[in-house]
Amino acid sequence: MINKLKFWKTSKENDALEERINALKELPMPKHVAIIMDGNGRWAKKRALPRVAGHHEGMKRVRRITRLASKLGIEVLTLYAFSTENWKRPKSEVDYLMKLPGEFLGTFLPELKEENVRVQMMGYKDKLPEHTLGAVGKAITETEHNNGLILNFALNYGSRDEIVRAVKNIVHDVKKGKLTEKDITEANFSNYLMSHSLRDPDLLIRTSGEIRLSNFMLWQLAYTEFFFSDVLWPDFNEENLVEAIEVYQQRSRRYGGLKSEGVEE
Ligand code: IPE
Ligand code: IPE
Ligand code: MG
């Protein structure tokens, strides 16, 4: 049994969700869930609000979804917060997005610490403003000894660039004599990626109805189960995460073999 969580207005709805959450615990949980949090702009547009209002609401959902992921015993939650392509957006929107990690962690870091969450970041530090790096760096340091959920923010992350840099670093290490050609294996290649300390995602969720990866974890998602939701990220709630995991638990992961193994134990 996990601690009681309050999700809905009526206790009946709450109980129904609690029941589904408890049922999830009977089957293997995805250990690493990655989410492409998309649809903030459309959420705001539907309400005749500026796009940044959608980003702010989306930030609050990060807290709710993190709380549930943590209660469910998920080991890693990777959240795509800003891509290397998102710099193409208007400066005012980029500036706002760069302030969100500071606001999020300024508000929620004490709670995250209490919940034993460990904050990490995956992305290029160059180009990120000092204040963003400062806020994230502080959270990383202050939670580095926690051993609960790893909350991994993909911030200024781009997968093709990550792969190209991995290749360059491998070439560098070969030239230095630290590595030989036969050392270059799939496992070793993974060590050169920014996700090197993490297992590959078991479940990828993308919100807002877009069916694409947008340069997210191309190598790591090779055998991940995908769940696409039409819900816009600022509307994505506990029930939506529960549904994604329910669907995941019904999948049969074969990894190219013939045997239907069900989800990984
Ligand atoms: C996702 O929402 C957040 C980021 C990409 C930073 P969007 O801002 O992409 O929202 P839409 O896709 O325009 O609705
Ligand atoms: C992907 O969403 C990046 C993040 C969610 C951070 P985008 O909104 O940037 O993706 P495209 O442009 O629709 O592919
Ligand atoms: Mg988008």
CSV table of C-alpha atoms and ligand atoms in Angstrom, one decimal:
chain,number,residue,atom,x,y,z
A,1,MET,CA,0.0,0.0,0.0
A,2,ILE,CA,1.2,3.4,-0.8
A,3,ASN,CA,0.4,6.5,1.3
A,4,LYS,CA,-3.0,8.1,0.6
A,5,LEU,CA,-2.8,10.7,-2.1
A,6,LYS,CA,-5.5,13.2,-2.8
A,7,PHE,CA,-6.2,13.6,-6.5
A,8,TRP,CA,-9.8,14.4,-7.1
A,9,LYS,CA,-12.6,16.5,-5.6
A,10,THR,CA,-14.9,13.6,-4.7
A,11,SER,CA,-13.7,10.9,-2.4
A,12,LYS,CA,-15.3,8.3,-4.7
A,13,GLU,CA,-13.1,9.4,-7.6
A,14,ASN,CA,-10.2,9.4,-5.3
A,15,ASP,CA,-10.9,5.9,-4.1
A,16,ALA,CA,-11.3,4.6,-7.7
A,17,LEU,CA,-7.9,6.0,-8.6
A,18,GLU,CA,-6.3,4.7,-5.4
A,19,GLU,CA,-7.5,1.3,-6.4
A,20,ARG,CA,-6.0,1.5,-9.9
A,21,ILE,CA,-2.7,2.7,-8.4
A,22,ASN,CA,-2.7,-0.3,-6.0
A,23,ALA,CA,-3.4,-2.6,-8.9
A,24,LEU,CA,-0.4,-1.2,-10.8
A,25,LYS,CA,1.8,-2.4,-8.0
A,26,GLU,CA,0.8,-6.0,-8.7
A,27,LEU,CA,2.6,-5.9,-12.1
A,28,PRO,CA,6.1,-4.8,-13.0
A,29,MET,CA,6.4,-1.1,-12.9
A,30,PRO,CA,8.4,0.7,-15.7
A,31,LYS,CA,11.7,1.5,-14.0
A,32,HIS,CA,12.5,4.5,-16.2
A,33,VAL,CA,9.7,6.7,-17.6
A,34,ALA,CA,10.6,9.5,-20.0
A,35,ILE,CA,8.1,12.2,-20.9
A,36,ILE,CA,8.1,14.6,-23.8
A,37,MET,CA,6.0,17.3,-22.1
A,38,ASP,CA,4.3,19.0,-25.1
A,39,GLY,CA,1.3,21.2,-25.7
A,40,ASN,CA,1.8,24.1,-23.3
A,41,GLY,CA,1.4,26.7,-26.0
A,42,ARG,CA,-1.8,25.2,-27.3
A,43,TRP,CA,-3.2,24.9,-23.8
A,44,ALA,CA,-2.6,28.6,-23.3
A,45,LYS,CA,-4.0,29.5,-26.8
A,46,LYS,CA,-7.2,27.6,-26.1
A,47,ARG,CA,-7.7,30.0,-23.1
A,48,ALA,CA,-6.6,33.1,-25.0
A,49,LEU,CA,-3.6,33.3,-22.6
A,50,PRO,CA,0.0,34.1,-23.6
A,51,ARG,CA,2.1,30.9,-24.3
A,52,VAL,CA,4.1,31.4,-21.2
A,53,ALA,CA,1.0,30.9,-19.1
A,54,GLY,CA,0.9,27.4,-20.5
A,55,HIS,CA,4.6,26.8,-19.5
A,56,HIS,CA,3.8,28.0,-16.0
A,57,GLU,CA,0.9,25.6,-15.7
A,58,GLY,CA,3.0,22.9,-17.2
A,59,MET,CA,5.6,23.5,-14.5
A,60,LYS,CA,3.0,22.8,-11.8
A,61,ARG,CA,2.1,19.5,-13.5
A,62,VAL,CA,5.8,18.5,-13.2
A,63,ARG,CA,5.4,18.6,-9.4
A,64,ARG,CA,2.2,16.5,-9.4
A,65,ILE,CA,3.5,13.9,-11.8
A,66,THR,CA,6.8,13.6,-9.9
A,67,ARG,CA,5.0,13.1,-6.7
A,68,LEU,CA,3.0,10.1,-8.1
A,69,ALA,CA,6.1,8.7,-9.9
A,70,SER,CA,7.9,8.8,-6.6
A,71,LYS,CA,5.1,7.1,-4.7
A,72,LEU,CA,4.9,4.4,-7.4
A,73,GLY,CA,8.5,3.5,-6.9
A,74,ILE,CA,9.5,4.5,-10.4
A,75,GLU,CA,13.3,4.7,-10.4
A,76,VAL,CA,13.9,7.4,-13.0
A,77,LEU,CA,11.7,10.1,-14.4
A,78,THR,CA,13.3,11.9,-17.3
A,79,LEU,CA,11.4,15.0,-18.4
A,80,TYR,CA,12.1,16.8,-21.7
A,81,ALA,CA,12.0,20.4,-20.7
A,82,PHE,CA,14.0,22.2,-23.4
A,83,SER,CA,15.5,20.9,-26.6
A,84,THR,CA,18.5,22.2,-28.5
A,85,GLU,CA,16.0,23.3,-31.2
A,86,ASN,CA,13.9,25.3,-28.8
A,87,TRP,CA,16.3,28.2,-29.0
A,88,LYS,CA,14.6,29.0,-32.3
A,89,ARG,CA,11.6,30.4,-30.3
A,90,PRO,CA,11.2,34.1,-29.6
A,91,LYS,CA,13.7,35.4,-27.1
A,92,SER,CA,10.9,36.4,-24.6
A,93,GLU,CA,9.6,32.8,-24.5
A,94,VAL,CA,13.1,31.3,-24.2
A,95,ASP,CA,13.9,33.8,-21.4
A,96,TYR,CA,10.7,32.7,-19.6
A,97,LEU,CA,11.5,29.0,-20.0
A,98,MET,CA,15.0,29.6,-18.6
A,99,LYS,CA,13.5,31.0,-15.5
A,100,LEU,CA,11.2,28.1,-14.8
A,101,PRO,CA,13.8,25.7,-13.3
A,102,GLY,CA,14.6,28.4,-10.8
A,103,GLU,CA,11.0,28.9,-9.9
A,104,PHE,CA,10.2,25.2,-9.8
A,105,LEU,CA,13.1,24.4,-7.6
A,106,GLY,CA,12.7,27.5,-5.5
A,107,THR,CA,9.2,26.4,-4.7
A,108,PHE,CA,9.5,22.6,-4.6
A,109,LEU,CA,13.1,21.7,-3.7
A,110,PRO,CA,12.3,21.3,0.0
A,111,GLU,CA,9.5,18.9,-0.8
A,112,LEU,CA,11.6,17.0,-3.2
A,113,LYS,CA,14.3,16.6,-0.6
A,114,GLU,CA,11.7,15.4,1.9
A,115,GLU,CA,10.5,12.8,-0.6
A,116,ASN,CA,14.1,11.6,-1.1
A,117,VAL,CA,14.1,12.7,-4.8
A,118,ARG,CA,17.5,13.1,-6.5
A,119,VAL,CA,17.6,15.8,-9.1
A,120,GLN,CA,19.8,15.4,-12.2
A,121,MET,CA,20.2,17.1,-15.5
A,122,MET,CA,21.0,15.9,-19.0
A,123,GLY,CA,21.9,18.6,-21.5
A,124,TYR,CA,24.5,21.1,-22.6
A,125,LYS,CA,25.5,23.6,-20.1
A,126,ASP,CA,26.9,26.0,-22.7
A,127,LYS,CA,24.2,28.5,-23.7
A,128,LEU,CA,22.2,28.0,-20.5
A,129,PRO,CA,22.1,31.2,-18.4
A,130,GLU,CA,23.9,31.4,-15.1
A,131,HIS,CA,20.7,31.7,-13.1
A,132,THR,CA,19.3,28.5,-14.6
A,133,LEU,CA,22.5,26.5,-14.1
A,134,GLY,CA,22.8,27.9,-10.6
A,135,ALA,CA,19.3,26.7,-9.6
A,136,VAL,CA,19.7,23.3,-11.1
A,137,GLY,CA,23.2,22.9,-9.8
A,138,LYS,CA,22.1,23.7,-6.3
A,139,ALA,CA,19.3,21.1,-6.5
A,140,ILE,CA,21.7,18.5,-7.9
A,141,THR,CA,24.2,19.1,-5.1
A,142,GLU,CA,21.6,19.2,-2.3
A,143,THR,CA,19.9,16.0,-3.4
A,144,GLU,CA,23.0,14.0,-4.5
A,145,HIS,CA,22.8,11.6,-1.6
A,146,ASN,CA,19.1,10.9,-1.9
A,147,ASN,CA,18.4,7.4,-3.2
A,148,GLY,CA,14.7,7.7,-4.2
A,149,LEU,CA,13.3,8.7,-7.5
A,150,ILE,CA,15.8,10.3,-9.9
A,151,LEU,CA,14.2,13.3,-11.5
A,152,ASN,CA,16.3,13.9,-14.6
A,153,PHE,CA,15.6,17.1,-16.5
A,154,ALA,CA,16.5,17.1,-20.2
A,155,LEU,CA,17.4,20.7,-20.5
A,156,ASN,CA,19.1,22.0,-23.7
A,157,TYR,CA,19.2,18.4,-24.7
A,158,GLY,CA,19.4,17.1,-28.3
A,159,SER,CA,20.0,13.5,-29.2
A,160,ARG,CA,21.8,13.8,-32.5
A,161,ASP,CA,24.2,16.3,-31.0
A,162,GLU,CA,24.7,13.9,-28.1
A,163,ILE,CA,25.5,11.1,-30.5
A,164,VAL,CA,27.9,13.2,-32.5
A,165,ARG,CA,29.7,14.3,-29.4
A,166,ALA,CA,29.9,10.7,-28.2
A,167,VAL,CA,31.6,9.8,-31.5
A,168,LYS,CA,34.1,12.7,-31.1
A,169,ASN,CA,34.9,11.7,-27.6
A,170,ILE,CA,35.5,8.1,-28.7
A,171,VAL,CA,37.8,9.2,-31.5
A,172,HIS,CA,39.6,11.3,-28.9
A,173,ASP,CA,40.0,8.4,-26.5
A,174,VAL,CA,41.2,6.1,-29.3
A,175,LYS,CA,43.8,8.7,-30.4
A,176,LYS,CA,45.0,8.9,-26.8
A,177,GLY,CA,45.2,5.1,-26.6
A,178,LYS,CA,42.6,4.9,-23.9
A,179,LEU,CA,40.4,2.8,-26.2
A,180,THR,CA,40.9,0.4,-29.1
A,181,GLU,CA,38.5,-0.2,-32.0
A,182,LYS,CA,37.3,-3.5,-30.5
A,183,ASP,CA,36.4,-1.8,-27.2
A,184,ILE,CA,33.7,0.1,-29.2
A,185,THR,CA,30.6,-1.9,-28.3
A,186,GLU,CA,27.0,-0.9,-27.8
A,187,ALA,CA,27.5,-0.9,-24.0
A,188,ASN,CA,30.6,1.2,-24.2
A,189,PHE,CA,29.0,3.6,-26.7
A,190,SER,CA,26.2,4.2,-24.2
A,191,ASN,CA,28.8,5.2,-21.7
A,192,TYR,CA,29.7,8.2,-23.8
A,193,LEU,CA,26.1,9.5,-23.8
A,194,MET,CA,24.7,11.9,-21.3
A,195,SER,CA,22.4,9.2,-20.0
A,196,HIS,CA,25.4,6.9,-19.2
A,197,SER,CA,24.4,6.5,-15.5
A,198,LEU,CA,20.8,5.6,-16.3
A,199,ARG,CA,19.1,2.5,-17.7
A,200,ASP,CA,17.3,3.0,-21.0
A,201,PRO,CA,13.7,4.2,-20.7
A,202,ASP,CA,11.1,1.5,-20.4
A,203,LEU,CA,8.2,3.8,-21.2
A,204,LEU,CA,8.1,7.0,-23.3
A,205,ILE,CA,5.1,9.3,-23.0
A,206,ARG,CA,4.5,12.2,-25.3
A,207,THR,CA,1.5,14.5,-24.7
A,208,SER,CA,-0.4,16.8,-27.0
A,209,GLY,CA,-1.1,14.4,-29.8
A,210,GLU,CA,2.2,14.8,-31.6
A,211,ILE,CA,3.6,11.5,-32.8
A,212,ARG,CA,7.3,12.1,-33.1
A,213,LEU,CA,10.5,12.1,-31.1
A,214,SER,CA,11.7,15.7,-31.7
A,215,ASN,CA,15.3,14.6,-31.3
A,216,PHE,CA,14.8,12.9,-27.9
A,217,MET,CA,16.9,10.0,-26.8
A,218,LEU,CA,17.2,8.4,-30.2
A,219,TRP,CA,19.7,5.8,-29.1
A,220,GLN,CA,18.2,5.1,-25.7
A,221,LEU,CA,14.6,4.6,-27.0
A,222,ALA,CA,15.5,1.7,-29.3
A,223,TYR,CA,13.4,-0.8,-27.4
A,224,THR,CA,11.2,1.5,-25.3
A,225,GLU,CA,7.4,1.2,-25.2
A,226,PHE,CA,5.7,4.3,-26.6
A,227,PHE,CA,2.5,5.9,-25.3
A,228,PHE,CA,1.1,8.9,-27.1
A,229,SER,CA,-1.6,10.9,-25.4
A,230,ASP,CA,-3.8,13.7,-26.8
A,231,VAL,CA,-3.9,15.4,-23.5
A,232,LEU,CA,-2.0,18.7,-23.4
A,233,TRP,CA,0.8,18.7,-20.8
A,234,PRO,CA,-0.8,21.3,-18.5
A,235,ASP,CA,-3.8,19.0,-18.3
A,236,PHE,CA,-1.9,15.8,-17.9
A,237,ASN,CA,-2.9,14.4,-14.5
A,238,GLU,CA,-2.4,11.4,-12.2
A,239,GLU,CA,-5.1,9.4,-14.0
A,240,ASN,CA,-3.3,9.9,-17.3
A,241,LEU,CA,0.0,8.6,-15.9
A,242,VAL,CA,-1.8,5.6,-14.4
A,243,GLU,CA,-3.4,4.9,-17.7
A,244,ALA,CA,0.0,5.0,-19.5
A,245,ILE,CA,1.4,2.6,-17.0
A,246,GLU,CA,-1.6,0.3,-17.3
A,247,VAL,CA,-1.2,0.2,-21.1
A,248,TYR,CA,2.6,-0.5,-20.6
A,249,GLN,CA,1.9,-3.4,-18.3
A,250,GLN,CA,-0.2,-5.0,-21.0
A,251,ARG,CA,2.6,-4.8,-23.6
A,252,SER,CA,4.7,-7.7,-24.6
A,253,ARG,CA,8.3,-6.8,-24.9
A,254,ARG,CA,10.1,-9.2,-27.3
A,255,TYR,CA,13.3,-7.4,-28.1
A,256,GLY,CA,13.4,-9.1,-31.5
A,257,GLY,CA,12.8,-12.6,-30.1
A,258,LEU,CA,9.7,-14.7,-30.5
A,259,LYS,CA,8.8,-15.2,-26.9
A,260,SER,CA,6.2,-12.9,-25.5
A,261,GLU,CA,7.8,-11.9,-22.2
A,262,GLY,CA,5.4,-9.4,-20.9
A,263,VAL,CA,6.9,-6.4,-19.3
A,264,GLU,CA,10.3,-6.7,-17.8
A,265,GLU,CA,10.6,-8.1,-14.3
B,1,IPE,C1,6.2,22.1,-24.6
B,1,IPE,O1,5.1,22.9,-25.0
B,1,IPE,C2,7.2,22.9,-23.9
B,1,IPE,C3,8.5,23.1,-24.6
B,1,IPE,C4,8.7,22.7,-25.8
B,1,IPE,C5,9.5,24.0,-24.0
B,1,IPE,P1,5.1,23.7,-26.3
B,1,IPE,O2,5.6,25.1,-26.0
B,1,IPE,O3,5.9,23.1,-27.4
B,1,IPE,O4,3.6,23.8,-26.7
B,1,IPE,P2,2.9,23.7,-28.1
B,1,IPE,O5,3.5,22.4,-28.8
B,1,IPE,O6,3.3,24.9,-28.9
B,1,IPE,O7,1.5,23.6,-27.9
B,2,IPE,C1,9.7,18.9,-27.9
B,2,IPE,O1,8.6,19.7,-28.1
B,2,IPE,C2,10.6,19.5,-26.9
B,2,IPE,C3,10.1,19.6,-25.5
B,2,IPE,C4,8.9,19.1,-25.1
B,2,IPE,C5,11.0,20.2,-24.6
B,2,IPE,P1,8.6,20.7,-29.4
B,2,IPE,O2,7.3,21.4,-29.2
B,2,IPE,O3,9.8,21.6,-29.3
B,2,IPE,O4,8.6,19.7,-30.6
B,2,IPE,P2,8.2,20.0,-32.1
B,2,IPE,O5,8.8,21.3,-32.6
B,2,IPE,O6,6.7,20.1,-32.1
B,2,IPE,O7,8.7,18.8,-32.8
B,3,MG,MG,5.4,21.7,-28.8
